[in-house]
XYZ file of C-alpha atoms in Angstrom:
572
model
C 6.714 41.478 74.999
C 4.966 38.186 74.530
C 5.706 36.259 71.383
C 2.645 34.028 71.028
C -0.970 34.930 70.595
C -4.158 32.981 70.013
C -6.850 33.681 67.468
C -10.381 33.250 68.760
C -11.732 31.745 65.527
C -12.454 28.330 64.104
C -12.113 27.169 60.513
C -15.841 27.751 60.182
C -15.310 31.246 61.576
C -17.318 30.863 64.740
C -15.984 33.597 66.977
C -15.509 32.419 70.542
C -13.590 29.181 70.026
C -9.862 28.702 69.526
C -8.336 27.811 66.220
C -6.860 24.622 67.656
C -10.315 23.081 67.486
C -10.075 22.811 63.683
C -6.601 21.356 63.202
C -4.521 24.503 63.383
C -1.551 22.897 61.623
C -3.651 22.168 58.525
C -5.077 25.686 58.562
C -1.610 27.216 58.648
C -0.375 24.883 55.917
C -3.253 25.863 53.651
C -2.500 29.501 54.300
C 1.251 29.353 53.633
C 1.835 26.636 51.049
C 1.008 27.945 47.539
C 0.918 24.378 46.217
C -2.160 23.701 48.334
C -4.189 26.746 47.325
C -6.521 24.652 45.187
C -7.764 22.688 48.198
C -9.007 25.697 50.122
C -12.329 27.323 49.286
C -12.926 31.001 48.487
C -15.045 31.197 51.621
C -12.222 29.899 53.831
C -9.706 32.245 52.238
C -11.992 35.230 52.755
C -12.251 34.371 56.442
C -8.489 33.975 56.553
C -8.032 37.469 55.096
C -10.517 39.059 57.492
C -8.879 37.372 60.486
C -5.558 38.934 59.433
C -6.832 42.503 59.289
C -6.753 43.138 63.038
C -4.611 40.190 64.029
C -1.221 41.769 64.630
C -0.133 42.671 68.138
C 2.782 44.736 66.821
C 0.431 47.259 65.230
C -1.187 47.778 68.638
C 2.114 47.990 70.501
C 4.356 49.943 68.136
C 2.115 51.897 65.800
C -0.717 52.788 68.179
C 0.431 52.712 71.810
C 3.987 53.969 71.194
C 3.417 56.099 68.129
C 0.122 57.553 67.001
C -1.720 57.724 70.326
C 1.030 59.569 72.253
C 1.556 61.955 69.304
C -2.158 62.688 69.206
C -2.339 63.150 73.007
C -4.657 60.148 73.379
C -2.492 58.551 76.090
C 0.936 58.732 77.699
C 3.287 56.114 79.179
C 3.098 55.597 82.938
C 5.597 58.353 83.735
C 4.440 60.700 80.976
C 6.062 61.351 77.613
C 9.856 61.430 77.525
C 11.639 64.357 75.901
C 12.520 62.052 72.998
C 9.098 60.417 72.568
C 8.723 61.804 69.042
C 12.322 61.357 67.887
C 12.189 57.753 69.094
C 9.104 57.084 67.008
C 11.151 55.174 64.470
C 9.601 52.251 66.326
C 6.498 52.969 64.242
C 6.763 49.874 62.089
C 3.982 50.553 59.608
C 2.810 47.045 60.421
C -0.221 47.459 58.200
C 2.074 47.266 55.135
C 3.372 43.876 56.270
C -0.176 42.668 56.902
C -1.365 43.629 53.435
C 1.645 42.047 51.713
C 1.037 39.178 51.370
C -1.645 38.118 53.871
C -4.703 40.331 53.394
C -4.124 41.323 49.782
C -2.935 37.872 48.765
C -5.801 36.031 50.403
C -8.420 38.334 48.902
C -6.826 37.938 45.481
C -7.058 34.181 46.023
C -10.809 34.507 46.546
C -11.252 36.048 43.116
C -8.806 33.716 41.366
C -10.225 30.551 42.943
C -13.666 31.544 41.721
C -12.319 32.265 38.228
C -11.081 28.670 38.056
C -14.592 27.349 38.632
C -17.135 26.490 35.983
C -19.193 29.284 34.465
C -22.190 28.010 36.435
C -20.307 28.206 39.742
C -18.822 31.601 38.913
C -22.315 32.973 38.322
C -23.264 31.942 41.863
C -20.323 33.795 43.402
C -20.581 37.269 41.894
C -21.387 38.714 45.320
C -18.422 36.984 46.940
C -16.003 38.478 44.430
C -17.348 42.006 44.954
C -17.346 41.776 48.750
C -13.725 40.595 48.656
C -12.885 43.612 46.473
C -14.463 45.956 49.032
C -12.242 44.644 51.817
C -9.181 44.710 49.574
C -9.863 48.314 48.529
C -10.338 49.439 52.121
C -7.100 47.885 53.290
C -5.107 49.179 50.322
C -6.333 52.676 51.247
C -5.387 52.064 54.895
C -1.835 51.115 53.873
C -1.397 53.953 51.381
C -2.797 56.453 53.877
C 0.564 56.711 55.658
C 2.863 55.191 53.014
C 1.915 57.003 49.821
C 2.622 55.007 46.676
C 2.155 51.242 46.968
C 1.990 48.302 44.538
C -1.625 47.404 43.833
C -2.741 46.743 40.279
C 0.311 44.528 39.577
C 0.493 43.003 43.058
C -0.523 39.602 44.486
C -0.599 37.770 41.154
C 2.717 35.921 41.136
C 1.146 32.529 41.931
C -1.218 33.072 39.019
C 1.446 33.895 36.461
C 1.830 37.559 37.385
C 4.995 39.545 38.007
C 7.373 39.248 40.944
C 8.259 42.913 40.439
C 4.993 44.865 40.647
C 5.074 48.546 39.786
C 3.869 51.056 42.355
C 0.658 53.036 41.937
C 0.947 56.654 43.019
C -1.481 57.740 45.703
C -3.604 59.920 43.388
C -3.813 57.006 40.921
C -4.651 54.585 43.710
C -7.408 56.749 45.176
C -9.109 56.841 41.763
C -8.650 53.093 41.287
C -10.087 52.268 44.698
C -13.008 54.650 44.293
C -13.889 53.051 40.954
C -13.519 49.568 42.420
C -15.832 50.359 45.313
C -18.362 52.097 43.090
C -18.398 49.117 40.725
C -18.909 46.754 43.664
C -21.952 48.763 44.793
C -23.409 48.705 41.279
C -22.956 44.947 40.985
C -24.192 44.130 44.484
C -27.234 46.345 43.983
C -28.226 44.622 40.734
C -30.447 41.553 40.566
C -28.387 38.498 39.639
C -29.821 35.857 37.290
C -29.032 33.034 39.745
C -29.146 32.687 43.516
C -25.895 33.774 45.114
C -23.601 31.745 47.344
C -22.877 33.528 50.639
C -19.713 33.731 52.692
C -22.035 33.054 55.624
C -20.150 32.477 58.870
C -16.848 32.932 57.052
C -17.810 36.611 56.815
C -16.777 37.659 60.313
C -18.380 41.076 59.889
C -21.862 40.663 58.427
C -22.291 36.931 57.698
C -22.811 37.700 54.028
C -25.410 40.483 54.420
C -25.081 42.180 51.018
C -27.065 45.298 52.001
C -24.576 46.048 54.763
C -21.604 45.518 52.469
C -23.059 48.040 50.026
C -23.245 50.592 52.828
C -19.669 49.801 53.850
C -18.462 50.342 50.272
C -20.218 53.709 50.001
C -18.940 54.784 53.427
C -15.387 53.781 52.494
C -15.684 55.861 49.325
C -16.707 58.825 51.476
C -13.706 58.448 53.771
C -11.334 58.291 50.800
C -13.012 61.258 49.104
C -12.547 63.441 52.166
C -8.793 62.863 52.055
C -8.855 64.937 48.843
C -9.953 68.083 50.697
C -6.601 69.889 50.616
C -5.510 68.527 47.221
C -8.639 68.985 45.130
C -11.699 70.357 46.905
C -13.733 70.453 43.686
C -13.038 66.805 42.968
C -13.890 65.930 46.554
C -17.236 67.698 46.245
C -18.080 65.881 42.997
C -17.281 62.525 44.535
C -19.162 63.290 47.754
C -22.341 64.198 45.913
C -22.014 61.090 43.761
C -21.584 58.921 46.858
C -24.590 60.430 48.628
C -26.700 59.566 45.583
C -25.344 56.010 45.295
C -27.694 53.025 45.652
C -27.844 51.417 49.071
C -26.811 54.528 50.993
C -24.250 54.911 53.776
C -23.945 53.227 57.162
C -27.056 54.566 58.867
C -27.306 52.941 62.289
C -25.221 51.141 64.882
C -26.112 47.680 63.562
C -24.519 48.559 60.221
C -21.198 49.693 61.720
C -18.174 47.906 60.279
C -16.548 46.419 63.379
C -14.442 43.285 63.751
C -15.356 41.468 66.952
C -13.557 38.547 68.569
C -13.410 36.827 71.925
C -11.104 37.662 74.820
C -8.300 35.346 73.673
C -7.875 37.240 70.424
C -6.120 40.079 72.267
C -5.311 38.894 75.760
C -2.592 41.230 76.949
C 1.131 41.346 76.188
C 1.686 43.574 73.178
C -2.060 44.183 72.957
C -2.107 45.505 76.506
C -2.995 49.095 77.330
C -2.350 48.345 80.998
C -0.298 50.992 82.819
C -0.813 53.565 80.079
C -1.934 56.900 81.479
C -4.912 59.047 80.642
C -3.919 62.363 78.960
C -4.638 65.603 80.826
C -6.170 67.643 77.957
C -8.795 65.044 77.121
C -9.565 64.079 80.700
C -10.028 67.723 81.671
C -12.452 68.353 78.798
C -14.458 65.209 79.403
C -14.585 65.652 83.171
C -15.550 69.338 83.029
C -18.358 68.646 80.573
C -19.579 65.371 82.114
C -18.857 63.339 79.000
C -20.276 59.857 79.765
C -17.471 58.230 77.752
C -14.905 59.204 80.375
C -15.685 56.092 82.429
C -15.304 53.875 79.358
C -12.019 55.441 78.226
C -10.325 55.740 81.616
C -10.255 54.243 85.098
C -10.877 56.325 88.201
C -7.879 56.979 90.425
C -7.473 55.059 93.685
C -7.773 57.945 96.129
C -11.217 57.409 97.550
C -11.995 59.205 100.799
C -11.286 56.002 102.724
C -7.933 55.412 101.069
C -6.951 59.054 101.442
C -7.712 58.967 105.170
C -5.636 55.799 105.511
C -2.759 57.385 103.634
C -2.873 60.415 105.895
C -3.086 58.292 109.037
C -0.079 56.291 107.886
C 1.886 59.468 107.197
C 2.004 58.845 103.461
C 0.512 62.240 102.543
C 1.063 65.623 104.229
C -1.096 66.150 107.313
C -2.234 69.516 105.941
C -3.564 68.029 102.705
C -7.274 67.745 102.010
C -9.178 65.141 100.030
C -9.953 65.922 96.394
C -13.144 64.089 95.381
C -12.300 64.259 91.686
C -11.545 60.729 90.505
C -10.216 61.471 87.009
C -6.891 63.207 86.437
C -4.635 62.886 83.416
C -0.928 63.327 82.816
C 0.372 66.409 81.037
C 1.144 65.330 77.478
C 3.979 67.800 76.988
C 7.228 66.344 78.401
C 8.282 69.660 79.957
C 4.840 70.147 81.547
C 4.765 66.687 83.117
C 8.207 67.331 84.608
C 7.308 70.796 85.943
C 7.126 71.432 89.720
C 3.425 72.296 89.671
C 2.652 68.796 88.390
C 4.318 67.271 91.430
C 1.125 67.954 93.432
C -0.250 64.686 92.100
C 0.335 61.812 94.472
C 1.705 58.785 92.680
C 2.865 55.313 93.639
C 2.111 55.737 97.321
C 1.917 52.396 99.110
C -0.546 52.181 101.983
C -1.595 49.231 104.094
C -5.192 48.092 103.835
C -7.116 45.131 105.153
C -8.573 42.654 102.732
C -11.848 40.749 103.109
C -10.107 38.199 105.357
C -8.800 40.908 107.674
C -5.214 40.544 106.516
C -3.014 43.611 106.121
C -1.885 43.980 102.502
C -0.026 46.745 100.652
C -1.887 48.735 98.021
C -0.300 51.229 95.637
C -2.271 54.457 95.355
C -2.124 57.404 92.985
C -4.301 60.274 91.876
C -3.766 59.837 88.122
C -6.054 57.802 85.899
C -5.118 54.944 83.609
C -6.483 53.929 80.222
C -9.283 51.357 80.525
C -7.236 48.261 79.564
C -10.096 45.967 78.607
C -11.395 48.418 76.027
C -8.252 47.540 74.047
C -7.670 43.963 75.235
C -10.761 42.317 76.669
C -8.668 39.367 77.829
C -6.527 41.565 80.091
C -5.986 39.986 83.524
C -8.239 37.033 82.811
C -11.035 39.029 81.201
C -13.770 37.141 79.365
C -15.362 39.952 77.358
C -15.443 40.689 73.642
C -12.825 42.631 71.711
C -13.920 45.156 69.108
C -11.878 46.739 66.317
C -13.863 49.473 64.528
C -13.143 50.131 60.846
C -15.980 52.513 59.889
C -18.833 53.092 62.311
C -22.145 54.914 62.281
C -20.789 57.844 64.359
C -17.841 58.109 61.934
C -20.299 58.598 59.081
C -22.368 61.099 61.093
C -19.327 63.277 61.718
C -18.226 63.091 58.079
C -21.676 64.238 56.974
C -21.732 66.961 59.630
C -18.346 68.273 58.495
C -19.325 68.265 54.830
C -22.489 70.185 55.664
C -20.600 72.701 57.819
C -18.190 73.305 54.926
C -21.079 73.884 52.525
C -20.239 70.831 50.414
C -23.754 69.475 50.993
C -27.066 71.064 51.907
C -27.652 68.716 54.830
C -27.993 69.966 58.410
C -24.605 70.105 60.098
C -26.242 70.455 63.498
C -28.478 67.425 62.998
C -25.626 65.158 61.893
C -23.393 66.505 64.660
C -25.959 65.714 67.356
C -26.534 62.282 65.867
C -22.789 61.698 65.845
C -22.255 62.657 69.475
C -25.097 60.437 70.680
C -24.056 57.562 68.420
C -20.466 57.787 69.667
C -21.527 57.681 73.312
C -23.768 54.696 72.629
C -21.005 52.963 70.648
C -18.561 53.185 73.540
C -21.268 52.180 75.994
C -21.720 49.010 73.938
C -17.976 48.366 73.570
C -17.361 48.839 77.290
C -20.256 46.591 78.243
C -19.128 43.762 75.955
C -15.476 44.161 76.966
C -16.501 43.821 80.648
C -14.468 46.808 81.792
C -12.996 46.924 85.291
C -11.818 49.456 87.869
C -8.272 49.763 89.207
C -8.850 46.987 91.733
C -9.997 44.558 89.043
C -13.685 44.718 89.977
C -16.383 44.927 87.294
C -17.072 48.593 86.615
C -19.494 48.935 83.706
C -22.275 51.464 84.266
C -24.756 51.914 81.423
C -25.252 55.315 79.836
C -28.605 57.009 80.390
C -30.544 59.219 77.999
C -30.332 62.001 80.581
C -26.535 61.884 80.570
C -26.499 62.245 76.798
C -28.953 65.152 76.730
C -27.102 66.923 79.556
C -23.800 66.538 77.716
C -25.249 67.904 74.487
C -26.494 70.938 76.449
C -23.042 71.873 77.784
C -21.782 75.131 76.257
C -18.660 73.679 74.560
C -20.725 70.776 73.214
C -24.043 72.409 72.285
C -23.886 73.076 68.571
C -23.019 76.655 67.645
C -22.763 77.369 63.924
C -20.122 80.027 64.579
C -17.735 77.353 65.806
C -19.539 74.340 64.378
C -16.627 72.964 62.355
C -14.387 73.101 65.416
C -17.008 71.250 67.488
C -17.509 68.602 64.812
C -13.783 67.892 64.468
C -13.289 67.883 68.231
C -16.070 65.353 68.764
C -14.904 63.224 65.836
C -11.447 63.176 67.434
C -12.894 61.901 70.720
C -14.881 59.307 68.815
C -11.656 57.974 67.253
C -10.254 56.792 70.611
C -10.403 53.231 69.259
C -9.312 54.297 65.754
C -5.996 56.126 66.271
C -5.235 56.333 62.556
C -8.402 58.364 61.963
C -7.633 60.720 64.850
C -4.209 61.270 63.291
C -5.727 61.652 59.817
C -8.321 64.235 60.850
C -5.581 66.254 62.548
C -3.457 66.146 59.386
C -6.405 66.959 57.150
C -7.877 69.839 59.200
C -5.207 70.993 61.656
C -7.635 70.204 64.477
C -7.780 69.601 67.338
C -5.066 72.019 68.410
C -4.259 74.305 71.322
C -7.191 76.670 70.640
C -9.983 74.285 69.608
C -12.979 73.256 71.698
C -11.047 70.171 72.769
C -7.765 71.958 73.413
C -4.528 69.984 73.182
C -1.240 71.005 74.797
C 1.768 72.457 73.037
C 4.306 69.645 72.965
C 7.470 71.120 74.450
C 10.552 68.999 75.091
C 13.629 70.611 76.675
C 12.204 74.001 75.765
C 11.652 73.193 72.078
C 8.245 72.765 70.483
C 7.948 69.442 68.708
C 6.462 68.742 65.271
C 3.966 65.896 65.102
C 4.946 63.175 62.577
C 2.877 63.014 59.406
C 3.591 59.622 57.841
C 5.395 56.302 58.221
C 9.118 55.951 57.660
C 9.584 53.972 54.447
C 12.086 51.112 54.374
C 15.120 51.497 52.135
C 15.308 48.387 49.932
C 18.416 46.266 49.615
C 20.044 46.242 46.192
C 19.318 42.495 46.158
C 15.574 43.092 46.495
C 13.857 41.717 43.386
C 11.713 44.833 43.194
C 14.519 47.284 43.979
C 14.076 49.362 40.827
C 10.318 49.844 41.172
C 10.657 50.743 44.849
C 13.395 53.310 44.268
C 11.500 54.747 41.294
C 8.408 55.153 43.482
C 10.421 56.879 46.211
C 12.028 59.259 43.725
C 8.629 60.164 42.312
C 7.261 60.900 45.793
C 10.337 62.963 46.668
C 9.594 65.222 43.722
C 6.835 66.668 45.903
C 8.549 69.135 48.288
C 6.061 68.220 51.014
C 7.379 64.631 51.075
C 10.259 65.655 53.315
C 13.983 64.970 53.387
C 13.763 61.342 52.297
C 11.890 58.059 52.746
C 12.629 57.877 56.469
C 11.497 61.448 57.264
C 8.360 60.954 59.357
C 7.682 64.692 59.378
C 7.262 64.595 55.591
C 3.853 64.114 54.005
C 2.135 61.754 51.632
C 0.336 63.227 48.626
C -3.087 63.860 50.194
C -1.565 65.593 53.251
C -0.812 68.852 51.467
C 0.516 71.855 53.379
């Protein structure tokens, strides 16, 4: 694993330059020395918080590539999943908790507190800045609690302003109400006419450059995501909140340009722990996408290397049986069940076969061939192997909102058209990944540029396929299955929708495999393992009290470290 990474930002938040161009040492000092907080502006500290949200390679490596994505059958390691791939998932570090405390939460608290120290005249100019900072803080608190349960929030982040060093924990039901109210209040304030012209975060806002209308939509859309987590706990409360959100001023994210996506240059995630290189495509998803001509397949995965020419060379060189015939299919995935990938019938796939080819100069060079597809590495790290494209980290996108609205309609929570929102969601998802792949400058297995734009015909043909064409009798299944595919770049949401709905599964439209290891079916983890505090921890009592309170719920599991236990919203 590499131990150093570069952030493609400047102190003025111009994505595309490196941070060294603005005296990196001073930037770091301002960020880490509490005695210097008064010399940094709210705008700089907001940018600092935003840059921290997606800036941890360990979340990509441990939580996503080694934890959530294999569990959710979104990828496998090169040789397939080991028989212990779930029991070894203690490597899931819950990195998001360490990002929130103190970086994201602390920096966003600084924004509000720095403004409070200003004159009344200056404070009046920065009402919008305070509310936008609260939106980001609420979202990330939800993201942390989503797999951790109770977390410190209302008492947290205030120690440098005279607050406590031992913040109490908010339970998840308390926190969800607090965050919903905070987001709703932000929308009300941002929607109101202010008596004075407002200062803008401008370029320090790495998402929307201070566009208030878009932040209102983000706040409403975040409220909707949180509300839907209540489905199994309190369906009536969920319905009340959903209807309130749909009637809120400013509306929800309603087109691709309003999607909440963090974008940064190639150097922001340039391989190492960010790298998805040599991670395999999963058989269940590849088979569904290939059979139904899903255009996203070429953005998610790379074609295998057995072209007709390479196959003929392999046969001529005695590297494949003489009786074998060429299979023109260029996408194959690995069985996600450990026992299935080790079974004899899976041995038909030709892997790691070295043949001799001639390069452009006529020299004979070895080339390793196989029939299995890999994950498209530059979709996750645009800087992979010298790439120069743009990285994208979606938080809440337009297709996400479409699928939420489709699901709510299919469940009868709203009177909207489930079919209409479903079709919008499928098209929006395809167009989203078309855009991400184009900007990431995706490549094929040889390293050559491989982006091919989606056509309207491809989208309409896909929507006409029997498993994809909306059918009210199985509409909810179709909606969840397509939302799951859409969450390829948002593993936490794929995991969350599985926990919330039980789909996708082995019988859904997108059918996953039963995960069997050494003959035993495996249970998919449900939450993060929580760290046991040392008795010397200043906040030991509040932490242990929070854990005891969560353990009172029988669904929580055998203890803090039981990853098969559940947080409050994930009710059996």
